[in-house]
Every structure is written in C-alpha cells, then in structure tokens.
Amino acid sequence: MLDFIYYPVSFILWCWHWVFGHVFGDASAVSWALGIVFLVFTLRGILYKPTVKQVRSMRKMQEFAPEIKKLQAKYKNDKQKLQQEMAKLQQQHGVNPLGGCLPMLLQIPVFLGLFHVLREFKPGKTENYFFDEQGVASYIDADLFGARLGNWITQPAVELGQFDVSRGAIIAVAVPLMIAASILTHLTARHSVARQNPEQATPQTAIMNKLTLYMFPLGVLIGGFFFPIGLLLYWLSNNGWTLAQQHFVYRKIDAEEAEKKAAVVEKRNATAPKPGQKPVQKPVQRKGPTPAKPVAPVEGADNAATAEPAADAKGTTAPTPNGEAGTEIPGLISDRSRKKSGRKNR
C-alpha cells in the first residue's frame, strides 16, 4: 500500500550501501550503518530550504507577537473571530503556519518507510523492495558488536535464534544509542525553546514546550525497546543533524538581521548633521505665481526719455535732444503755468 514510500527509501539506502560497501565490504556493519546515516543526510539536505523557510516564518511571527496578544485579548470569548483575524494578520505579514510544519510532516513517512524496510530484512527472504537476495543476506550477516542491525531488545526469542544473537548483546548496543538519541532530542528541543519570544507565550505554548523538552525524549527512550538498531541509528543521526542545522541556520539568520540593522544605522548616521553643524533649513516654497523681477533702468537713456522739457522765459519749450521743438503753442498758458500763477496770487 505504501510502496511509493518504501521503494524510494530502500533505493537511497541501497545507493549509499553500494558506495560504502566498496570501502568496508558489503557485509560490513559499518557500511550499513553509514548507509543509514547518509540516508538521513540526503533526506535532510533535500528538506534544507523548507526548514530555513520554517525558521524565517517563526521569526516573523515573533516580530508581530504584540499584535497577536492584542487580538487574543480582544477576541478571547470569540474563538472563530480570533482565528479569522489571526489568519488575516499572518497573510499581511506573509507567514504561512502550515509551511512551518512541512519539514516535520515530510519526515514522518520517511521514518515509517525506513522502519518497515529494516523490519523486512528477515532470514529466508529473497528480496526486500530494491534489495535482492544478496543484499538481504548482507544486511542479516552484518555484525555490530555481536548484534544485528535488524534486532531490537523486545524481539521474540524465536526470531533471535534465527539471527544467532543473544539479547544481552542487543541491549549492550541498543541502550547507548537510545540514551544518546534521547539526549539529542532534549537538546534540540531546548535550543528551539530558547529562541522563542516570551511575549508570544501562551498556555498552549507552555504545554507544547514541556512535551518537546521532556515527553519526546522520554518517548524516544521507551520506543528504543521496540525499534531495530538500524532505526536507532537513523534517529540518532537525524537528531544530530537537526541540532547542528539549528545552530547553523539561526546563526546565519542572526548575522543577516544584524547586517540589515547596521545598514539602517549607517544610512541614518550618513544623513544626520555632524556634531557642531547647524541644521540647514530648506527654503519655504510659496504657492502661486512668482512675481517678476524688476528690470534695472539703463543709465542716461531713461533719464533723457523721461526728463520734462524746460520752458524758456517766453513760455516756449526748449528743444528736445532730438532737435524737435516742444509741443506748447506760443501765447497759450499751460495748465502747469496756471497752477503756479494761482499760487503766487494767493
């Protein structure tokens, strides 16, 4: 039914086993262990970009955490309205909550597929999805400190007899792997919780933090009694990759944000006035048409044109500079002369 998952998982495992088999031998447990580890690295490498998007989405949600708090306080009695407003807010900030769950959701079918493939390596089988009879026999014969990769602690005694191994040897190999995987699960969750914004904390967030910090590592420890050794190697390498990737991605994003802040501060300092320098005020622009500038009169020309012709003793006007006589007629008194004579009579 889930062959579309089993075949790709078994193919990737077959490829890495083929690579390391040329170095350590086909039946070597080291070849199979490294094949499982690099199967994890391959799948996590494919999921690297979605994981980075998930981290960026979480950081954006932390930025508008105060707005989320306001919505929660405003619509605390209306859950449906709160969900609608939260969806609008996330859409405005370009945050997709489902995108943050994508890397985790994609790892679930891979885990189930590898669990099934490793459990199908049984004595007497002639094939196991992409592996032929020789590949099945190579996996069964791979000895890891007296245990087989397909064994688990609670495996029935009848099946252990087919592999010719003791339960004590399985416990000696599986328990350290279980403890290491559980510790890495706790450290990964602890590192993730430490990056959360306290302003965004809710009662549901506190419950989830306790689950990831304590219950998930405990679940790995208890589940190790039922997981094959090969699957414990998968879990250990997967948690190790997650922890290392978190440190790398968070450090990269922190450096990018610090660079952006430094660029903003540098730009602000470049436009700010220097110490002791008076701020330059921009001239106020007046509305309406600008008045025309007065034209300076030309010296001599305007005086000659505007000068009033002088009258002689007989009342005649002196000739103009062009040689033409004045416009006054002899015997007639001009208005100006009348005004002057009137003043004298008074």
Short mmCIF file of C-alpha atoms in Angstrom, two decimals:
data_model
loop_
_atom_site.label_atom_id
_atom_site.label_comp_id
_atom_site.label_asym_id
_atom_site.label_seq_id
_atom_site.Cartn_x
_atom_site.Cartn_y
_atom_site.Cartn_z
CA MET A 1 0.00 0.00 0.00
CA LEU A 2 2.86 2.39 0.84
CA ASP A 3 5.22 1.09 -1.80
CA PHE A 4 5.62 4.63 -3.17
CA ILE A 5 7.43 5.37 0.13
CA TYR A 6 9.22 2.06 0.65
CA TYR A 7 10.87 1.89 -2.77
CA PRO A 8 12.47 5.39 -2.72
CA VAL A 9 13.72 4.87 0.85
CA SER A 10 15.18 1.46 0.02
CA PHE A 11 16.76 2.86 -3.17
CA ILE A 12 18.59 5.66 -1.33
CA LEU A 13 19.78 3.14 1.28
CA TRP A 14 20.93 0.80 -1.49
CA CYS A 15 22.94 3.58 -3.17
CA TRP A 16 24.82 4.56 -0.02
CA HIS A 17 25.44 0.94 0.93
CA TRP A 18 26.87 0.36 -2.54
CA VAL A 19 29.24 3.34 -2.05
CA PHE A 20 30.50 2.33 1.41
CA GLY A 21 30.46 -1.37 0.50
CA HIS A 22 33.36 -0.71 -1.87
CA VAL A 23 35.33 0.66 1.08
CA PHE A 24 34.42 -1.53 4.05
CA GLY A 25 32.84 -4.55 2.35
CA ASP A 26 29.24 -5.45 1.52
CA ALA A 27 28.60 -7.47 4.68
CA SER A 28 30.28 -4.95 7.00
CA ALA A 29 28.05 -3.40 9.65
CA VAL A 30 29.98 -0.15 9.17
CA SER A 31 28.84 0.02 5.53
CA TRP A 32 25.21 -0.48 6.55
CA ALA A 33 25.44 1.96 9.48
CA LEU A 34 26.98 4.66 7.29
CA GLY A 35 24.39 3.92 4.62
CA ILE A 36 21.59 4.62 7.12
CA VAL A 37 23.32 7.77 8.39
CA PHE A 38 23.81 9.18 4.90
CA LEU A 39 20.25 8.26 4.01
CA VAL A 40 19.27 10.70 6.75
CA PHE A 41 21.71 13.33 5.48
CA THR A 42 20.33 13.00 1.95
CA LEU A 43 16.73 13.47 3.01
CA ARG A 44 17.54 16.32 5.39
CA GLY A 45 19.59 18.01 2.70
CA ILE A 46 16.54 17.93 0.42
CA LEU A 47 14.47 19.48 3.22
CA TYR A 48 17.05 22.18 4.00
CA LYS A 49 15.31 25.04 2.14
CA PRO A 50 11.85 24.30 3.60
CA THR A 51 13.49 24.19 7.03
CA VAL A 52 15.07 27.63 6.53
CA LYS A 53 11.69 29.00 5.42
CA GLN A 54 10.19 27.50 8.57
CA VAL A 55 12.74 29.31 10.75
CA ARG A 56 12.18 32.62 8.94
CA SER A 57 8.43 32.19 9.33
CA MET A 58 8.85 31.66 13.07
CA ARG A 59 11.00 34.79 13.33
CA LYS A 60 8.36 36.84 11.51
CA MET A 61 5.70 35.57 13.89
CA GLN A 62 7.85 36.72 16.80
CA GLU A 63 8.02 40.22 15.30
CA PHE A 64 4.25 40.75 15.36
CA ALA A 65 3.72 38.88 18.64
CA PRO A 66 2.34 42.05 20.37
CA GLU A 67 -0.38 42.27 17.71
CA ILE A 68 -1.27 38.63 18.36
CA LYS A 69 -1.57 39.42 22.07
CA LYS A 70 -3.96 42.26 21.31
CA LEU A 71 -6.12 40.02 19.15
CA GLN A 72 -6.18 37.33 21.83
CA ALA A 73 -7.28 39.87 24.44
CA LYS A 74 -9.87 41.42 22.11
CA TYR A 75 -11.49 38.17 20.92
CA LYS A 76 -10.89 35.97 23.96
CA ASN A 77 -14.56 34.98 24.02
CA ASP A 78 -14.92 34.51 20.25
CA LYS A 79 -12.57 31.74 19.05
CA GLN A 80 -13.88 31.76 15.49
CA LYS A 81 -13.35 35.51 15.07
CA LEU A 82 -9.90 35.15 16.64
CA GLN A 83 -8.90 32.51 14.08
CA GLN A 84 -10.14 34.73 11.23
CA GLU A 85 -8.23 37.77 12.47
CA MET A 86 -5.12 35.67 13.07
CA ALA A 87 -5.31 34.36 9.50
CA LYS A 88 -5.60 37.93 8.18
CA LEU A 89 -2.64 39.06 10.26
CA GLN A 90 -0.50 36.16 9.09
CA GLN A 91 -1.46 36.87 5.49
CA GLN A 92 -0.49 40.53 5.86
CA HIS A 93 2.96 39.58 7.15
CA GLY A 94 3.42 36.81 4.59
CA VAL A 95 3.51 33.99 7.15
CA ASN A 96 2.21 30.52 6.34
CA PRO A 97 1.72 28.47 9.54
CA LEU A 98 1.45 25.22 7.56
CA GLY A 99 4.81 25.90 5.91
CA GLY A 100 6.47 25.66 9.32
CA CYS A 101 5.13 22.12 9.79
CA LEU A 102 6.16 20.90 6.32
CA PRO A 103 9.69 19.62 7.17
CA MET A 104 8.37 17.71 10.18
CA LEU A 105 5.45 16.24 8.26
CA LEU A 106 7.71 15.06 5.43
CA GLN A 107 9.98 13.23 7.89
CA ILE A 108 7.12 11.08 9.22
CA PRO A 109 6.64 8.94 6.06
CA VAL A 110 10.42 8.58 5.73
CA PHE A 111 10.66 7.31 9.31
CA LEU A 112 7.78 4.88 8.78
CA GLY A 113 9.24 3.75 5.44
CA LEU A 114 12.68 3.04 6.88
CA PHE A 115 11.12 1.30 9.90
CA HIS A 116 9.23 -1.05 7.56
CA VAL A 117 12.19 -1.68 5.23
CA LEU A 118 14.55 -2.55 8.09
CA ARG A 119 11.97 -4.84 9.67
CA GLU A 120 11.65 -6.73 6.36
CA PHE A 121 15.29 -7.84 6.40
CA LYS A 122 14.47 -11.34 7.63
CA PRO A 123 16.23 -14.68 7.17
CA GLY A 124 14.87 -16.63 4.23
CA LYS A 125 13.63 -13.62 2.25
CA THR A 126 14.82 -13.35 -1.36
CA GLU A 127 14.14 -9.64 -1.81
CA ASN A 128 13.27 -6.52 0.12
CA TYR A 129 11.95 -3.85 -2.22
CA PHE A 130 15.06 -2.54 -4.03
CA PHE A 131 17.38 -5.13 -2.43
CA ASP A 132 17.86 -8.58 -3.98
CA GLU A 133 18.63 -11.82 -2.12
CA GLN A 134 22.32 -10.99 -1.84
CA GLY A 135 21.51 -7.58 -0.32
CA VAL A 136 19.15 -9.16 2.22
CA ALA A 137 21.78 -11.72 3.24
CA SER A 138 24.40 -8.95 3.53
CA TYR A 139 22.24 -6.97 5.95
CA ILE A 140 21.38 -10.04 8.06
CA ASP A 141 25.04 -11.06 8.36
CA ALA A 142 26.24 -7.55 9.30
CA ASP A 143 27.58 -7.87 12.85
CA LEU A 144 27.72 -4.79 15.07
CA PHE A 145 29.44 -5.74 18.34
CA GLY A 146 27.67 -9.10 18.43
CA ALA A 147 24.22 -7.76 17.38
CA ARG A 148 22.47 -7.37 14.05
CA LEU A 149 21.07 -4.10 12.72
CA GLY A 150 17.64 -5.67 12.38
CA ASN A 151 17.42 -6.79 16.03
CA TRP A 152 15.61 -4.97 18.83
CA ILE A 153 15.52 -5.50 22.59
CA THR A 154 11.96 -6.89 22.85
CA GLN A 155 12.34 -9.13 19.83
CA PRO A 156 10.85 -12.63 20.37
CA ALA A 157 13.33 -15.32 21.36
CA VAL A 158 12.40 -17.43 18.33
CA GLU A 159 13.49 -14.68 15.97
CA LEU A 160 16.66 -14.06 17.96
CA GLY A 161 17.52 -17.74 17.47
CA GLN A 162 17.30 -17.28 13.70
CA PHE A 163 19.89 -14.50 13.89
CA ASP A 164 22.03 -16.45 16.35
CA VAL A 165 22.46 -13.49 18.72
CA SER A 166 21.86 -13.01 22.43
CA ARG A 167 19.55 -10.43 23.98
CA GLY A 168 22.41 -9.17 26.14
CA ALA A 169 24.43 -8.22 23.03
CA ILE A 170 21.43 -6.34 21.64
CA ILE A 171 20.95 -4.45 24.92
CA ALA A 172 24.67 -3.53 25.02
CA VAL A 173 24.41 -1.94 21.57
CA ALA A 174 20.87 -0.53 21.67
CA VAL A 175 20.80 1.13 25.12
CA PRO A 176 23.69 3.59 24.46
CA LEU A 177 22.07 4.52 21.16
CA MET A 178 18.73 5.04 22.90
CA ILE A 179 20.26 7.29 25.56
CA ALA A 180 22.25 9.31 23.03
CA ALA A 181 19.20 9.77 20.79
CA SER A 182 17.09 10.83 23.79
CA ILE A 183 19.68 13.39 24.93
CA LEU A 184 19.97 14.86 21.43
CA THR A 185 16.18 15.12 21.24
CA HIS A 186 16.14 17.08 24.51
CA LEU A 187 19.00 19.38 23.43
CA THR A 188 17.31 20.08 20.10
CA ALA A 189 14.04 20.98 21.81
CA ARG A 190 15.86 23.07 24.42
CA HIS A 191 17.68 25.07 21.76
CA SER A 192 14.42 25.67 19.91
CA VAL A 193 12.53 26.75 23.05
CA ALA A 194 15.32 29.18 23.99
CA ARG A 195 14.74 31.04 20.71
CA GLN A 196 11.06 31.68 21.41
CA ASN A 197 9.73 35.16 22.13
CA PRO A 198 8.37 35.41 25.73
CA GLU A 199 5.73 37.92 24.55
CA GLN A 200 4.28 35.25 22.29
CA ALA A 201 3.96 32.67 25.06
CA THR A 202 0.50 31.21 25.68
CA PRO A 203 -0.71 28.40 27.94
CA GLN A 204 -0.75 26.11 24.88
CA THR A 205 2.85 27.09 24.08
CA ALA A 206 3.94 26.23 27.62
CA ILE A 207 2.33 22.79 27.34
CA MET A 208 4.00 22.12 23.98
CA ASN A 209 7.37 23.19 25.36
CA LYS A 210 7.09 20.71 28.20
CA LEU A 211 6.13 17.96 25.76
CA THR A 212 9.09 18.64 23.46
CA LEU A 213 11.55 19.08 26.32
CA TYR A 214 10.67 16.02 28.36
CA MET A 215 7.98 13.79 26.87
CA PHE A 216 9.50 13.45 23.39
CA PRO A 217 12.95 12.43 24.71
CA LEU A 218 11.22 10.00 27.08
CA GLY A 219 9.25 8.64 24.13
CA VAL A 220 12.47 8.03 22.21
CA LEU A 221 13.94 6.24 25.22
CA ILE A 222 10.91 3.99 25.65
CA GLY A 223 10.45 3.45 21.92
CA GLY A 224 14.04 2.25 21.69
CA PHE A 225 12.95 -1.05 23.24
CA PHE A 226 10.83 -1.71 20.14
CA PHE A 227 12.98 -0.10 17.43
CA PRO A 228 15.60 -2.07 15.47
CA ILE A 229 19.19 -0.99 15.99
CA GLY A 230 19.29 0.34 12.44
CA LEU A 231 16.33 2.61 13.20
CA LEU A 232 18.04 3.86 16.36
CA LEU A 233 20.97 4.85 14.15
CA TYR A 234 18.52 6.76 11.96
CA TRP A 235 17.01 8.53 14.97
CA LEU A 236 20.41 9.40 16.41
CA SER A 237 21.79 10.81 13.15
CA ASN A 238 18.54 12.67 12.43
CA ASN A 239 18.57 14.43 15.81
CA GLY A 240 22.27 15.17 15.45
CA TRP A 241 21.63 16.78 12.06
CA THR A 242 18.71 18.79 13.46
CA LEU A 243 20.77 20.19 16.33
CA ALA A 244 23.70 21.14 14.08
CA GLN A 245 21.37 22.64 11.48
CA GLN A 246 19.59 24.76 14.07
CA HIS A 247 22.88 26.29 15.23
CA PHE A 248 23.95 26.97 11.64
CA VAL A 249 20.63 28.42 10.39
CA TYR A 250 19.98 30.56 13.47
CA ARG A 251 23.50 31.95 13.35
CA LYS A 252 23.10 32.75 9.65
CA ILE A 253 19.75 34.50 10.14
CA ASP A 254 21.07 36.44 13.15
CA ALA A 255 24.02 37.64 11.06
CA GLU A 256 21.68 38.74 8.24
CA GLU A 257 19.46 40.69 10.65
CA ALA A 258 22.47 42.30 12.34
CA GLU A 259 23.78 43.34 8.91
CA LYS A 260 20.42 44.89 7.99
CA LYS A 261 20.30 46.82 11.27
CA ALA A 262 23.87 48.05 10.76
CA ALA A 263 22.97 49.23 7.25
CA VAL A 264 19.96 51.17 8.60
CA VAL A 265 22.08 52.81 11.34
CA GLU A 266 24.82 53.68 8.85
CA LYS A 267 22.30 55.26 6.50
CA ARG A 268 20.78 57.24 9.36
CA ASN A 269 24.20 58.48 10.50
CA ALA A 270 25.11 59.49 6.95
CA THR A 271 22.04 61.73 6.62
CA ALA A 272 22.25 63.16 10.16
CA PRO A 273 24.12 66.53 10.72
CA LYS A 274 27.67 66.31 12.01
CA PRO A 275 28.44 67.36 15.62
CA GLY A 276 28.55 71.16 15.88
CA GLN A 277 26.97 71.67 12.47
CA LYS A 278 23.81 73.77 12.36
CA PRO A 279 20.92 72.08 10.64
CA VAL A 280 20.21 73.58 7.24
CA GLN A 281 16.63 74.75 6.87
CA LYS A 282 15.08 74.26 3.49
CA PRO A 283 13.51 77.41 1.95
CA VAL A 284 9.76 77.58 2.19
CA GLN A 285 8.16 77.29 -1.21
CA ARG A 286 5.40 79.88 -1.73
CA LYS A 287 2.25 78.91 -3.50
CA GLY A 288 1.07 80.84 -6.58
CA PRO A 289 2.97 82.50 -9.43
CA THR A 290 6.37 84.00 -8.71
CA PRO A 291 6.48 87.80 -9.06
CA ALA A 292 8.54 89.12 -11.94
CA LYS A 293 11.87 90.69 -11.07
CA PRO A 294 12.08 94.49 -11.66
CA VAL A 295 14.28 95.46 -14.60
CA ALA A 296 17.03 97.91 -13.66
CA PRO A 297 16.80 101.15 -15.64
CA VAL A 298 19.60 101.92 -18.07
CA GLU A 299 21.57 104.95 -17.02
CA GLY A 300 21.16 108.01 -19.28
CA ALA A 301 18.61 106.56 -21.68
CA ASP A 302 15.65 106.55 -19.29
CA ASN A 303 16.59 109.96 -17.85
CA ALA A 304 16.64 111.52 -21.26
CA ALA A 305 13.36 109.91 -22.23
CA THR A 306 11.52 110.80 -19.03
CA ALA A 307 13.02 114.27 -18.43
CA GLU A 308 10.46 117.09 -18.81
CA PRO A 309 11.43 119.70 -21.40
CA ALA A 310 12.36 123.02 -19.79
CA ALA A 311 10.46 126.13 -20.81
CA ASP A 312 12.26 129.37 -21.66
CA ALA A 313 11.32 132.85 -20.50
CA LYS A 314 8.80 133.36 -23.31
CA GLY A 315 6.96 130.19 -22.35
CA THR A 316 8.30 128.14 -25.21
CA THR A 317 9.59 124.71 -24.55
CA ALA A 318 13.24 124.06 -25.10
CA PRO A 319 14.01 121.78 -27.95
CA THR A 320 14.35 118.11 -27.20
CA PRO A 321 17.64 116.33 -27.56
CA ASN A 322 16.43 115.10 -30.98
CA GLY A 323 16.16 118.71 -32.15
CA GLU A 324 12.35 118.84 -32.19
CA ALA A 325 10.55 121.75 -30.55
CA GLY A 326 8.22 121.41 -27.61
CA THR A 327 4.53 120.89 -28.05
CA GLU A 328 3.45 124.16 -26.33
CA ILE A 329 1.97 126.87 -28.61
CA PRO A 330 3.16 130.49 -28.07
CA GLY A 331 0.54 132.68 -26.41
CA LEU A 332 -1.16 129.80 -24.60
CA ILE A 333 -0.56 129.09 -20.95
CA SER A 334 -0.22 125.51 -19.95
CA ASP A 335 -2.07 124.00 -17.03
CA ARG A 336 1.07 123.83 -15.01
CA SER A 337 1.74 127.54 -15.50
CA ARG A 338 -1.79 128.34 -14.42
CA LYS A 339 -1.33 126.43 -11.22
CA LYS A 340 1.92 128.25 -10.47
CA SER A 341 0.41 131.71 -11.12
CA GLY A 342 -2.54 130.88 -8.96
CA ARG A 343 -0.27 130.05 -6.09
CA LYS A 344 1.57 133.36 -6.47
CA ASN A 345 -1.67 135.35 -6.44
CA ARG A 346 -2.65 133.67 -3.25
#
